[in-house]
PDB file of C-alpha atoms in Angstrom:
ATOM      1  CA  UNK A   1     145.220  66.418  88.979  1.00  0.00           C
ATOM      2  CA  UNK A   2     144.127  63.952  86.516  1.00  0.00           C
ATOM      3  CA  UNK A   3     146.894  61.414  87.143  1.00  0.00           C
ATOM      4  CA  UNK A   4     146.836  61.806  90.917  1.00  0.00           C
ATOM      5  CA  UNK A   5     144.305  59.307  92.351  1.00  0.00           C
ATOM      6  CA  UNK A   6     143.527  60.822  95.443  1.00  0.00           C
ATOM      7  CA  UNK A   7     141.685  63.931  93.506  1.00  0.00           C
ATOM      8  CA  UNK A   8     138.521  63.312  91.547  1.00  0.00           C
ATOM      9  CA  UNK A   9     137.377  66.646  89.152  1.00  0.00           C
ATOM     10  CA  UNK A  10     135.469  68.124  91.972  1.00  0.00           C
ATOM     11  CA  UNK A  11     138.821  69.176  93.811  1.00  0.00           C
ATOM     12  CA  UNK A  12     139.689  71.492  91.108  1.00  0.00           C
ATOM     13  CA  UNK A  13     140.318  74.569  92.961  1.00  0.00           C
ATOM     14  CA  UNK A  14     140.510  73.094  96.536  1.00  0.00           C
ATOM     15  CA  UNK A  15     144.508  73.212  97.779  1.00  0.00           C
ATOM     16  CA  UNK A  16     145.843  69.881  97.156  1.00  0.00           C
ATOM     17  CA  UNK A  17     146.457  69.034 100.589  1.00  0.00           C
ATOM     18  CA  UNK A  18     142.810  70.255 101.513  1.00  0.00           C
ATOM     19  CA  UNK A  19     141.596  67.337  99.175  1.00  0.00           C
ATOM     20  CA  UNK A  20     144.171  64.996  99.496  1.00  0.00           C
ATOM     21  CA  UNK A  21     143.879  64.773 103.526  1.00  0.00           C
ATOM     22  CA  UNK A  22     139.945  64.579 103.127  1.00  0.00           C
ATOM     23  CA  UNK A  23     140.374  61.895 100.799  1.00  0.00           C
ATOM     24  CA  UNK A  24     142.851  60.191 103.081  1.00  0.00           C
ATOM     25  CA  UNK A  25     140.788  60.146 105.969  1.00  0.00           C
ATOM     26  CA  UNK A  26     137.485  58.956 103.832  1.00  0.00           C
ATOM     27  CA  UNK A  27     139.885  55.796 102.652  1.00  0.00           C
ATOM     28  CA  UNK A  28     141.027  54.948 106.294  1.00  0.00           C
ATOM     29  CA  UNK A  29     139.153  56.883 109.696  1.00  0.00           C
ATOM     30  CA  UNK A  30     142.074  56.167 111.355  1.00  0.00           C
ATOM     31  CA  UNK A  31     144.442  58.022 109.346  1.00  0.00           C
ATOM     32  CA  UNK A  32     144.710  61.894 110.421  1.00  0.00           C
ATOM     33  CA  UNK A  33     146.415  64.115 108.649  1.00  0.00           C
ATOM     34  CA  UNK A  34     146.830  68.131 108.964  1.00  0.00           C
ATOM     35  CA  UNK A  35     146.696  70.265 105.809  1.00  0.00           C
ATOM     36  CA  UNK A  36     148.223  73.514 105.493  1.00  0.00           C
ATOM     37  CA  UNK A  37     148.626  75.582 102.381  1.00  0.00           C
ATOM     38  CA  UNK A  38     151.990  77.166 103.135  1.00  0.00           C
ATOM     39  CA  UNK A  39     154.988  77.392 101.115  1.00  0.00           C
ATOM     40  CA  UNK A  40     157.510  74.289 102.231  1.00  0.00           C
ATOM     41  CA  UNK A  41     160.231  76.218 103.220  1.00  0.00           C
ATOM     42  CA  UNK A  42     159.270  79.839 103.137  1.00  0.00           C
ATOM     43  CA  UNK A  43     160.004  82.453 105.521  1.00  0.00           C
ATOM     44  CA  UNK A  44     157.622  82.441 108.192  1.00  0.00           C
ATOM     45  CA  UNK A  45     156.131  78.842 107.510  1.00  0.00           C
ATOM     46  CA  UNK A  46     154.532  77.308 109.946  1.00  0.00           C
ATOM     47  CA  UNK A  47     157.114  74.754 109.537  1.00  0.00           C
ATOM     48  CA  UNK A  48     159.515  74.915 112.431  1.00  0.00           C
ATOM     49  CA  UNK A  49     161.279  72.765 114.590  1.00  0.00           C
ATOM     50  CA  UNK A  50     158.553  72.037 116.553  1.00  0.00           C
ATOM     51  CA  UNK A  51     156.220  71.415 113.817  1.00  0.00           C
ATOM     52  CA  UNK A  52     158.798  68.419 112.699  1.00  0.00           C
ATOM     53  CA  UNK A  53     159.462  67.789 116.254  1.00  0.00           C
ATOM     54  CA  UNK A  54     156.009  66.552 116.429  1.00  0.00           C
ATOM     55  CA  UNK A  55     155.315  64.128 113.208  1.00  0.00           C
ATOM     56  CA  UNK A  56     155.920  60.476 112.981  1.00  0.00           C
ATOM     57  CA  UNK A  57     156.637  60.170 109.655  1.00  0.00           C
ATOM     58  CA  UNK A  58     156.117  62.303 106.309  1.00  0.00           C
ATOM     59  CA  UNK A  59     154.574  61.234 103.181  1.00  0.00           C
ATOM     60  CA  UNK A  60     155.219  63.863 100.586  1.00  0.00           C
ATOM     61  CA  UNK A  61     153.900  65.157  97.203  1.00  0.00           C
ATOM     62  CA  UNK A  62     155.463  68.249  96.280  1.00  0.00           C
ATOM     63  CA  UNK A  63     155.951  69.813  92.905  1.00  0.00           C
ATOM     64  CA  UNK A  64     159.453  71.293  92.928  1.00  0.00           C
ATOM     65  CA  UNK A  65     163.191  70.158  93.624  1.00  0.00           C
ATOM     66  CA  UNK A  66     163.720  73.468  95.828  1.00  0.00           C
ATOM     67  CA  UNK A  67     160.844  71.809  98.295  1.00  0.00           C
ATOM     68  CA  UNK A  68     161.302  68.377  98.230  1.00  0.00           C
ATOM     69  CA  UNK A  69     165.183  68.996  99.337  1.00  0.00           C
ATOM     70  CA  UNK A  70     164.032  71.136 102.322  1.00  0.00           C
ATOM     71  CA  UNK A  71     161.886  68.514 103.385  1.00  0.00           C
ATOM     72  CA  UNK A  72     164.463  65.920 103.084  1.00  0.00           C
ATOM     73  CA  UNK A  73     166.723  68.231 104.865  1.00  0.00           C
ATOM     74  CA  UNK A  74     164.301  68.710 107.707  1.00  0.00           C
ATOM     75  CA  UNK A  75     163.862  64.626 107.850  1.00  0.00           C
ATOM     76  CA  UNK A  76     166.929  63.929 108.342  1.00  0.00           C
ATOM     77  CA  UNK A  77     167.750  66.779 110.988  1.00  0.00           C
ATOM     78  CA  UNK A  78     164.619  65.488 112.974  1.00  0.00           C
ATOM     79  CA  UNK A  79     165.140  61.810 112.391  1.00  0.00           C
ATOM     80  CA  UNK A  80     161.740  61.539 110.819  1.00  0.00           C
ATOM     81  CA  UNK A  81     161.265  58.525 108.061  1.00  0.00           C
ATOM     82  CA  UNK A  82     160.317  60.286 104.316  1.00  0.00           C
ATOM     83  CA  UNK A  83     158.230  58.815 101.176  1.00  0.00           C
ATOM     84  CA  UNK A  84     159.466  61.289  99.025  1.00  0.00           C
ATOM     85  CA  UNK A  85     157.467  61.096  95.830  1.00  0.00           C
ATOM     86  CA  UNK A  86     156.965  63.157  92.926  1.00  0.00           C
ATOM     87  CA  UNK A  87     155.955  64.087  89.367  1.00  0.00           C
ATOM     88  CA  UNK A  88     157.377  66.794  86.906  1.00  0.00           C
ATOM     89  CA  UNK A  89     155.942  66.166  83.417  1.00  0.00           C
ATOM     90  CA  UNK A  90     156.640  62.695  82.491  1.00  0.00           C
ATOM     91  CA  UNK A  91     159.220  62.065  85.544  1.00  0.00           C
ATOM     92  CA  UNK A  92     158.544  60.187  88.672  1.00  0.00           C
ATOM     93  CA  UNK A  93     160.123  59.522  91.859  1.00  0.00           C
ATOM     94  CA  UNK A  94     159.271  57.630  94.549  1.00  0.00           C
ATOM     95  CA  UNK A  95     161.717  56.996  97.583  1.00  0.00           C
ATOM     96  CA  UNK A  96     161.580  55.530 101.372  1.00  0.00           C
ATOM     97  CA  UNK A  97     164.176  57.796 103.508  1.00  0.00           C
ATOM     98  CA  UNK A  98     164.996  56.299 106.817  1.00  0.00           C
ATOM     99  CA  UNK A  99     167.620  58.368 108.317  1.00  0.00           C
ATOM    100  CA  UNK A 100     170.569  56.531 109.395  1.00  0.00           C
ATOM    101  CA  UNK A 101     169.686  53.975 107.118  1.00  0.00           C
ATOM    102  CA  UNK A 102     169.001  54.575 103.917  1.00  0.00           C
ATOM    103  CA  UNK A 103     170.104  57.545 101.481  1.00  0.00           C
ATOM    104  CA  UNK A 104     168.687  60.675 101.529  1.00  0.00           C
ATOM    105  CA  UNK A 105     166.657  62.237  98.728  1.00  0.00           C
ATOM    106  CA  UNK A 106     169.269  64.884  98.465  1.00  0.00           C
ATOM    107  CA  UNK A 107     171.765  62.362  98.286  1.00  0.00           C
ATOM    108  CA  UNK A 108     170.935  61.871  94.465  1.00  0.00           C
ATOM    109  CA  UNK A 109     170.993  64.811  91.863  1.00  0.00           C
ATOM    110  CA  UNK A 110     167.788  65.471  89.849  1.00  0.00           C
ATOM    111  CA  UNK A 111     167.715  67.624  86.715  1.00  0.00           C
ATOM    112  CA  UNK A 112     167.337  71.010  86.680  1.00  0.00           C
ATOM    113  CA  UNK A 113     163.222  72.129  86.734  1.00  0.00           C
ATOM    114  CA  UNK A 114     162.711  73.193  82.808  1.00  0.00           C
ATOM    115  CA  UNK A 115     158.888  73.423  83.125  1.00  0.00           C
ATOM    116  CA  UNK A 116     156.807  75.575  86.047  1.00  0.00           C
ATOM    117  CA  UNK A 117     154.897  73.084  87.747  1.00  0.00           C
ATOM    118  CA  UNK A 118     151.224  74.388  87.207  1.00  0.00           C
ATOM    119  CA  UNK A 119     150.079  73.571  90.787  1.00  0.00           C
ATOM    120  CA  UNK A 120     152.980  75.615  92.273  1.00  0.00           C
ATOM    121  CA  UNK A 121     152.004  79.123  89.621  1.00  0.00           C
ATOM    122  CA  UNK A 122     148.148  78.744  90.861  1.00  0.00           C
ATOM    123  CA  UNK A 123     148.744  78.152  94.428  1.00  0.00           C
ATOM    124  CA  UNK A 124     152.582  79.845  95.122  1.00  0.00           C
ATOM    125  CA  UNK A 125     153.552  81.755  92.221  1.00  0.00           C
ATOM    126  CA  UNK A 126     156.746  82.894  94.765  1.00  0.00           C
ATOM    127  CA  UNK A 127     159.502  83.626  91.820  1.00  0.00           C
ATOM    128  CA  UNK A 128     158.785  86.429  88.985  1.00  0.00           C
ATOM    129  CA  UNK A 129     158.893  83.186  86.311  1.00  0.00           C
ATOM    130  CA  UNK A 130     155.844  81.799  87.865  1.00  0.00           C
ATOM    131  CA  UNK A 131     154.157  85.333  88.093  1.00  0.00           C
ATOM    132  CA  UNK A 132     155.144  85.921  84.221  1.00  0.00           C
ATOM    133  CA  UNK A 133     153.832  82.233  83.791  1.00  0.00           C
ATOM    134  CA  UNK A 134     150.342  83.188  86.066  1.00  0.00           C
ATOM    135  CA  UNK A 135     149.779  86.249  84.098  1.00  0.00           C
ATOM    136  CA  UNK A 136     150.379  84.618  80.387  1.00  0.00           C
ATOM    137  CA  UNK A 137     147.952  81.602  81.400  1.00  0.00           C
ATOM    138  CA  UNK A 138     145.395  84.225  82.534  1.00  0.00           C
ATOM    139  CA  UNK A 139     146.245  86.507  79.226  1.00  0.00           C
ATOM    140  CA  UNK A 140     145.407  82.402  77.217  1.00  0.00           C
ATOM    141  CA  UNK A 141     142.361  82.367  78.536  1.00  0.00           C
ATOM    142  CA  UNK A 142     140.862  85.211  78.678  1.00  0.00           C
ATOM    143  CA  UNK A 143     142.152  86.760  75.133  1.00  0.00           C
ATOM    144  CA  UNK A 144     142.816  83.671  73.007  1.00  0.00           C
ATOM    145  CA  UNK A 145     140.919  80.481  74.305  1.00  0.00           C
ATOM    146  CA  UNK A 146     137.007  82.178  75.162  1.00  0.00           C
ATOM    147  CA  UNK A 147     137.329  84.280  71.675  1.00  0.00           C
ATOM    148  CA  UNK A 148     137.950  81.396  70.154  1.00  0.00           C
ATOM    149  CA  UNK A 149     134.885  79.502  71.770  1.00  0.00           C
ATOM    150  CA  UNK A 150     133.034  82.113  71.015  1.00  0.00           C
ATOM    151  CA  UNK A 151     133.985  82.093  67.640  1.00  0.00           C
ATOM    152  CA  UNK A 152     132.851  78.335  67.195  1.00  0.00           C
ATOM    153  CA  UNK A 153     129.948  78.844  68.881  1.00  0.00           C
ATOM    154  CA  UNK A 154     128.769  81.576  66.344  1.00  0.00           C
ATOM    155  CA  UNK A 155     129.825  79.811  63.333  1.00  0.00           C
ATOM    156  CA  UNK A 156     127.941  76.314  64.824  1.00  0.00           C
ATOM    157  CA  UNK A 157     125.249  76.931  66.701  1.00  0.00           C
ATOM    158  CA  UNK A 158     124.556  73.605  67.441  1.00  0.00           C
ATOM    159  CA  UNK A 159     127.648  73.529  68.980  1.00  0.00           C
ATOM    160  CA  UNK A 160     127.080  75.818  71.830  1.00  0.00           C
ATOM    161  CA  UNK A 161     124.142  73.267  72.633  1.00  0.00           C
ATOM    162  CA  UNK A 162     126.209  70.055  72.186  1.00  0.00           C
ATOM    163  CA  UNK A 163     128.687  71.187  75.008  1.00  0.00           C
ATOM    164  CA  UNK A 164     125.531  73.053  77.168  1.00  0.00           C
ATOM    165  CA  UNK A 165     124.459  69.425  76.926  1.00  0.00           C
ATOM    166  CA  UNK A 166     126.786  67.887  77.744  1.00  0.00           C
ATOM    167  CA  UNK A 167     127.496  69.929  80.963  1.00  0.00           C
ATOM    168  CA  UNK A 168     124.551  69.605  82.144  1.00  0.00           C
ATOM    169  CA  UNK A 169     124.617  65.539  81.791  1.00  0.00           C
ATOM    170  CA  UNK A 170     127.848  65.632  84.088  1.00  0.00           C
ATOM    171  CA  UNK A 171     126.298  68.021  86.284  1.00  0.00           C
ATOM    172  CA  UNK A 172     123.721  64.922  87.196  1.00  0.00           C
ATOM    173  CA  UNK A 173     125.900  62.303  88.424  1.00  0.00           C
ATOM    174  CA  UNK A 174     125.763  60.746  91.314  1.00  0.00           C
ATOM    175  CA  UNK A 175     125.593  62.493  95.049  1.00  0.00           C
TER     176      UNK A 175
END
């Protein structure tokens, strides 16, 4: 989340479109916005025709190819206008679809998805890659990072105070 600047540190943990619609509406009352934490495209998604039926545009912010072409997909079927934008690693897109008029998102080719998007193996770990992926970040931190804390800690004390410290001087900000 740290490059996205609709999420401050406090979101970690809330679904992104939880936070980012709250952080939407604190910007501008007027704008209203519906989250849902569904998979884009999954069976059984509350997306459905009359889901797009009803928007008047989309602004979008997902994490994978696979989604982002549904979407597009869906856009153009319902005649809905699309910001299609999006990060993976150091890559960036941003795009205005206007069906009819302009090209479609799935009118270009991206390249393949390398990396697991780490929003997409916390919130929809949906393929056994991002379940392998879950379960060797959980395996990091439990069995490799904390040890190794805890190591640091014992050999430095003071350390274990320094970062206590420091905690607790974040924990005080403003609110």
């Amino acid at each position: 989340l740290n490059r996205q600047f609709l999420f401050r540190p406090s979101d970690l943990g809330a679904p992104k479109s939880t936070a980012a619609a709250a952080k939407c509406a604190q910007l501008n009352p007027a704008f209203r916005a519906v989250a849902h934490e569904a998979a884009v495209g999954a069976p059984g998604s509350p997306f459905d025709d009359a889901f797009w039926g009803g928007l008047d545009g989309v602004i979008n912010a997902l994490d994978n190819v696979a989604a982002r072409l549904h979407v597009d997909r869906m856009c153009v079927l319902h005649r809905k206008p699309l910001l299609e934008s999006g990060t993976a690693g150091t890559k960036a897109n941003t795009q205005v679809v206007l069906p009819g008029l302009t090209a479609s998102y799935g009118a270009s080719t991206d390249p393949p998805d390398d990396d697991i998007p780490v929003c997409t193996v916390k919130a929809f770990p949906y393929v056994l890659e991002h379940c392998v992926q879950w379960a060797r970040d959980l395996f990091e931190a439990q069995f490799v990072q904390a040890p190794r804390r805890v190591n640091a800690w014992a050999a430095r004390p003071d350390a274990l105070a320094a970062e206590l410290g420091q905690r607790g001087a974040g924990a005080g900000g403003a609110g």
